[in-house]
Tab-separated table of N, CA and C in Angstrom:
chain	number	residue	atom	x	y	z
A	66	UNK	N	111.142	209.070	82.944
A	66	UNK	CA	111.982	208.626	84.018
A	66	UNK	C	112.002	207.099	84.015
A	67	UNK	N	113.169	206.487	84.115
A	67	UNK	CA	113.236	205.020	84.105
A	67	UNK	C	112.603	204.419	85.361
A	68	UNK	N	111.994	203.254	85.182
A	68	UNK	CA	111.373	202.579	86.319
A	68	UNK	C	112.262	201.456	86.795
A	69	UNK	N	112.290	201.240	88.100
A	69	UNK	CA	113.064	200.154	88.680
A	69	UNK	C	112.373	198.827	88.391
A	70	UNK	N	113.172	197.839	88.032
A	70	UNK	CA	112.597	196.510	87.826
A	70	UNK	C	112.604	195.732	89.132
A	71	UNK	N	113.311	196.242	90.132
A	71	UNK	CA	113.426	195.546	91.407
A	71	UNK	C	112.505	196.101	92.499
A	72	UNK	N	112.055	197.326	92.320
A	72	UNK	CA	111.207	197.933	93.347
A	72	UNK	C	109.862	197.226	93.398
A	73	UNK	N	109.406	196.991	94.616
A	73	UNK	CA	108.102	196.349	94.766
A	73	UNK	C	107.005	197.395	94.647
A	74	UNK	N	106.025	197.055	93.888
A	74	UNK	CA	104.885	197.947	93.772
A	74	UNK	C	104.075	197.836	95.060
A	75	UNK	N	103.607	198.954	95.537
A	75	UNK	CA	102.831	198.983	96.771
A	75	UNK	C	101.601	198.092	96.635
A	76	UNK	N	101.481	197.159	97.561
A	76	UNK	CA	100.317	196.281	97.575
A	76	UNK	C	100.373	195.137	96.582
A	77	UNK	N	101.443	195.025	95.812
A	77	UNK	CA	101.505	194.003	94.763
A	77	UNK	C	101.420	192.595	95.332
A	78	UNK	N	102.102	192.361	96.458
A	78	UNK	CA	102.113	191.014	97.027
A	78	UNK	C	101.240	190.900	98.268
A	79	UNK	N	100.517	191.949	98.578
A	79	UNK	CA	99.677	191.903	99.767
A	79	UNK	C	98.375	191.190	99.461
A	80	UNK	N	97.986	190.312	100.381
A	80	UNK	CA	96.690	189.655	100.234
A	80	UNK	C	95.694	190.428	101.087
A	81	UNK	N	94.461	190.382	100.701
A	81	UNK	CA	93.422	191.077	101.465
A	81	UNK	C	93.335	190.459	102.856
A	82	UNK	N	93.072	191.281	103.848
A	82	UNK	CA	92.970	190.724	105.200
A	82	UNK	C	91.735	189.838	105.342
A	83	UNK	N	91.826	188.898	106.258
A	83	UNK	CA	90.690	188.051	106.602
A	83	UNK	C	89.779	188.895	107.490
A	84	UNK	N	88.491	188.897	107.216
A	84	UNK	CA	87.569	189.744	107.970
A	84	UNK	C	86.766	188.925	108.973
A	85	UNK	N	86.726	189.433	110.197
A	85	UNK	CA	85.846	188.871	111.218
A	85	UNK	C	84.864	189.970	111.584
A	86	UNK	N	83.574	189.665	111.472
A	86	UNK	CA	82.532	190.633	111.815
A	86	UNK	C	81.920	190.266	113.159
A	87	UNK	N	81.611	191.300	113.939
A	87	UNK	CA	80.935	191.114	115.221
A	87	UNK	C	79.666	191.959	115.173
A	88	UNK	N	78.494	191.304	115.304
A	88	UNK	CA	77.254	192.069	115.231
A	88	UNK	C	76.837	192.582	116.617
A	89	UNK	N	75.726	193.276	116.662
A	89	UNK	CA	75.268	193.906	117.903
A	89	UNK	C	74.987	192.892	119.015
A	90	UNK	N	74.654	191.662	118.625
A	90	UNK	CA	74.390	190.620	119.621
A	90	UNK	C	75.662	189.884	120.043
A	91	UNK	N	76.786	190.219	119.401
A	91	UNK	CA	78.050	189.558	119.733
A	91	UNK	C	78.328	188.325	118.894
A	92	UNK	N	77.491	188.084	117.887
A	92	UNK	CA	77.711	186.934	117.006
A	92	UNK	C	78.903	187.211	116.106
A	93	UNK	N	79.716	186.184	115.877
A	93	UNK	CA	80.904	186.306	115.044
A	93	UNK	C	80.650	185.704	113.675
A	94	UNK	N	81.185	186.362	112.653
A	94	UNK	CA	81.111	185.843	111.277
A	94	UNK	C	82.492	185.968	110.673
A	95	UNK	N	82.885	184.941	109.935
A	95	UNK	CA	84.240	184.853	109.403
A	95	UNK	C	84.269	184.919	107.892
A	96	UNK	N	85.165	185.747	107.371
A	96	UNK	CA	85.436	185.791	105.940
A	96	UNK	C	84.382	186.526	105.136
A	97	UNK	N	84.633	186.566	103.825
A	97	UNK	CA	83.710	187.261	102.936
A	97	UNK	C	82.383	186.513	102.824
A	98	UNK	N	82.397	185.214	103.164
A	98	UNK	CA	81.159	184.428	103.133
A	98	UNK	C	80.328	184.678	104.378
A	99	UNK	N	80.903	185.373	105.376
A	99	UNK	CA	80.228	185.677	106.650
A	99	UNK	C	79.709	184.417	107.323
A	100	UNK	N	80.573	183.410	107.426
A	100	UNK	CA	80.192	182.157	108.060
A	100	UNK	C	80.076	182.346	109.562
A	101	UNK	N	78.941	181.959	110.157
A	101	UNK	CA	78.796	182.092	111.609
A	101	UNK	C	79.788	181.159	112.317
A	102	UNK	N	80.508	181.693	113.307
A	102	UNK	CA	81.472	180.888	114.060
A	102	UNK	C	81.387	181.226	115.545
A	103	UNK	N	81.748	180.236	116.369
A	103	UNK	CA	81.893	180.470	117.807
A	103	UNK	C	83.323	180.955	118.032
A	104	UNK	N	83.613	181.418	119.234
A	104	UNK	CA	84.979	181.860	119.543
A	104	UNK	C	85.950	180.696	119.379
A	105	UNK	N	85.555	179.501	119.845
A	105	UNK	CA	86.442	178.326	119.725
A	105	UNK	C	86.691	177.971	118.264
A	106	UNK	N	85.643	177.995	117.459
A	106	UNK	CA	85.784	177.695	116.035
A	106	UNK	C	86.654	178.754	115.353
A	107	UNK	N	86.487	180.011	115.770
A	107	UNK	CA	87.291	181.096	115.218
A	107	UNK	C	88.774	180.839	115.481
A	108	UNK	N	89.105	180.429	116.703
A	108	UNK	CA	90.504	180.132	117.044
A	108	UNK	C	91.062	179.054	116.117
A	109	UNK	N	90.286	177.987	115.917
A	109	UNK	CA	90.709	176.886	115.049
A	109	UNK	C	90.917	177.371	113.618
A	110	UNK	N	89.956	178.150	113.106
A	110	UNK	CA	90.041	178.657	111.737
A	110	UNK	C	91.237	179.600	111.560
A	111	UNK	N	91.474	180.470	112.552
A	111	UNK	CA	92.591	181.406	112.452
A	111	UNK	C	93.933	180.684	112.485
A	112	UNK	N	94.046	179.668	113.345
A	112	UNK	CA	95.291	178.889	113.399
A	112	UNK	C	95.555	178.208	112.057
A	113	UNK	N	94.514	177.627	111.466
A	113	UNK	CA	94.660	176.956	110.167
A	113	UNK	C	95.026	177.960	109.078
A	114	UNK	N	94.372	179.116	109.085
A	114	UNK	CA	94.645	180.135	108.068
A	114	UNK	C	96.067	180.675	108.207
A	115	UNK	N	96.533	180.835	109.444
A	115	UNK	CA	97.886	181.353	109.681
A	115	UNK	C	98.944	180.347	109.232
A	116	UNK	N	98.644	179.056	109.349
A	116	UNK	CA	99.592	178.030	108.876
A	116	UNK	C	99.712	178.072	107.359
A	117	UNK	N	98.593	178.314	106.683
A	117	UNK	CA	98.611	178.398	105.221
A	117	UNK	C	99.304	179.665	104.745
A	118	UNK	N	99.106	180.769	105.488
A	118	UNK	CA	99.649	182.063	105.082
A	118	UNK	C	100.178	182.807	106.305
A	119	UNK	N	101.480	182.669	106.605
A	119	UNK	CA	102.051	183.319	107.786
A	119	UNK	C	101.977	184.848	107.747
A	120	UNK	N	101.760	185.427	106.559
A	120	UNK	CA	101.670	186.884	106.422
A	120	UNK	C	100.239	187.395	106.559
A	121	UNK	N	99.312	186.495	106.850
A	121	UNK	CA	97.898	186.843	106.935
A	121	UNK	C	97.653	187.939	107.967
A	122	UNK	N	96.781	188.856	107.622
A	122	UNK	CA	96.365	189.918	108.537
A	122	UNK	C	94.862	189.803	108.734
A	123	UNK	N	94.403	190.361	109.834
A	123	UNK	CA	92.992	190.276	110.190
A	123	UNK	C	92.379	191.662	110.260
A	124	UNK	N	91.172	191.789	109.771
A	124	UNK	CA	90.404	193.033	109.919
A	124	UNK	C	89.160	192.688	110.730
A	125	UNK	N	88.882	193.500	111.730
A	125	UNK	CA	87.707	193.282	112.564
A	125	UNK	C	86.677	194.356	112.218
A	126	UNK	N	85.505	193.909	111.822
A	126	UNK	CA	84.395	194.816	111.511
A	126	UNK	C	83.335	194.605	112.579
A	127	UNK	N	83.195	195.577	113.465
A	127	UNK	CA	82.259	195.419	114.577
A	127	UNK	C	81.123	196.420	114.495
A	128	UNK	N	79.944	195.947	114.823
A	128	UNK	CA	78.798	196.837	114.941
A	128	UNK	C	79.074	197.784	116.110
A	129	UNK	N	78.595	198.999	116.002
A	129	UNK	CA	78.817	199.996	117.054
A	129	UNK	C	78.290	199.497	118.407
A	130	UNK	N	77.240	198.672	118.371
A	130	UNK	CA	76.638	198.158	119.600
A	130	UNK	C	77.198	196.792	120.013
A	131	UNK	N	78.220	196.301	119.306
A	131	UNK	CA	78.790	194.984	119.613
A	131	UNK	C	79.397	194.977	121.014
A	132	UNK	N	79.228	193.856	121.742
A	132	UNK	CA	79.829	193.760	123.073
A	132	UNK	C	81.360	193.807	122.974
A	133	UNK	N	81.968	194.709	123.736
A	133	UNK	CA	83.417	194.882	123.692
A	133	UNK	C	84.141	193.574	124.017
A	134	UNK	N	83.568	192.773	124.905
A	134	UNK	CA	84.189	191.496	125.285
A	134	UNK	C	84.389	190.567	124.095
A	135	UNK	N	83.426	190.567	123.164
A	135	UNK	CA	83.556	189.719	121.974
A	135	UNK	C	84.683	190.212	121.074
A	136	UNK	N	84.824	191.523	120.969
A	136	UNK	CA	85.895	192.088	120.147
A	136	UNK	C	87.247	191.712	120.740
A	137	UNK	N	87.352	191.769	122.059
A	137	UNK	CA	88.591	191.382	122.736
A	137	UNK	C	88.887	189.900	122.493
A	138	UNK	N	87.849	189.062	122.502
A	138	UNK	CA	88.048	187.628	122.243
A	138	UNK	C	88.589	187.397	120.831
A	139	UNK	N	88.088	188.173	119.866
A	139	UNK	CA	88.586	188.069	118.487
A	139	UNK	C	90.063	188.473	118.451
A	140	UNK	N	90.393	189.562	119.143
A	140	UNK	CA	91.781	190.033	119.175
A	140	UNK	C	92.686	188.995	119.839
A	141	UNK	N	92.212	188.377	120.907
A	141	UNK	CA	92.986	187.341	121.593
A	141	UNK	C	93.195	186.118	120.702
A	142	UNK	N	92.145	185.731	119.966
A	142	UNK	CA	92.246	184.582	119.058
A	142	UNK	C	93.282	184.864	117.974
A	143	UNK	N	93.287	186.095	117.460
A	143	UNK	CA	94.267	186.476	116.437
A	143	UNK	C	95.679	186.425	117.009
A	144	UNK	N	95.835	186.933	118.213
A	144	UNK	CA	97.153	186.942	118.860
A	144	UNK	C	97.650	185.519	119.082
A	145	UNK	N	96.741	184.644	119.518
A	145	UNK	CA	97.067	183.240	119.755
A	145	UNK	C	97.553	182.568	118.465
A	146	UNK	N	96.948	182.950	117.339
A	146	UNK	CA	97.315	182.386	116.039
A	146	UNK	C	98.485	183.143	115.403
A	147	UNK	N	98.992	184.164	116.115
A	147	UNK	CA	100.103	184.992	115.625
A	147	UNK	C	99.744	185.728	114.329
A	148	UNK	N	98.489	186.205	114.283
A	148	UNK	CA	98.009	186.980	113.137
A	148	UNK	C	97.941	188.444	113.559
A	149	UNK	N	98.534	189.316	112.742
A	149	UNK	CA	98.478	190.752	113.020
A	149	UNK	C	97.110	191.300	112.649
A	150	UNK	N	96.655	192.232	113.446
A	150	UNK	CA	95.388	192.881	113.141
A	150	UNK	C	95.689	194.085	112.262
A	151	UNK	N	95.202	194.019	111.030
A	151	UNK	CA	95.456	195.077	110.062
A	151	UNK	C	94.662	196.321	110.429
A	152	UNK	N	93.389	196.120	110.750
A	152	UNK	CA	92.570	197.245	111.178
A	152	UNK	C	91.296	196.739	111.833
A	153	UNK	N	90.678	197.636	112.551
A	153	UNK	CA	89.394	197.341	113.181
A	153	UNK	C	88.531	198.567	112.955
A	154	UNK	N	87.296	198.338	112.622
A	154	UNK	CA	86.411	199.469	112.387
A	154	UNK	C	85.014	199.167	112.885
A	155	UNK	N	84.301	200.226	113.233
A	155	UNK	CA	82.939	200.119	113.721
A	155	UNK	C	81.979	200.570	112.638
A	156	UNK	N	80.820	199.995	112.636
A	156	UNK	CA	79.781	200.460	111.712
A	156	UNK	C	78.513	200.704	112.513
A	157	UNK	N	77.715	201.626	112.028
A	157	UNK	CA	76.457	201.931	112.692
A	157	UNK	C	75.538	200.709	112.661
A	158	UNK	N	74.767	200.536	113.690
A	158	UNK	CA	73.815	199.425	113.743
A	158	UNK	C	72.905	199.431	112.533
A	159	UNK	N	72.742	198.266	111.924
A	159	UNK	CA	71.851	198.143	110.782
A	159	UNK	C	72.427	198.526	109.450
A	160	UNK	N	73.611	199.114	109.404
A	160	UNK	CA	74.226	199.490	108.122
A	160	UNK	C	75.234	198.431	107.703
A	161	UNK	N	75.384	198.269	106.417
A	161	UNK	CA	76.342	197.279	105.896
A	161	UNK	C	77.628	197.909	105.504
């Protein structure tokens, strides 16, 4: 069967989402380097990242015991930076 030269391959131009982790104590970590950040620093970093890549998406990885308020702050920071949340997931305490 002939293949289209114009059809986009699924995921071909998609960049991996930026990850924000929230641990059981409510501490925030940004990116694959897991850099510790405050909520204010997170807002600054997300705004800068969104300017570089307007298609950027965010993934939130939260510990099951993470304070819900911190997760909401991450979501608000993403919204402020006009970044879509690709997904959010919980992990059991102590598991990676």
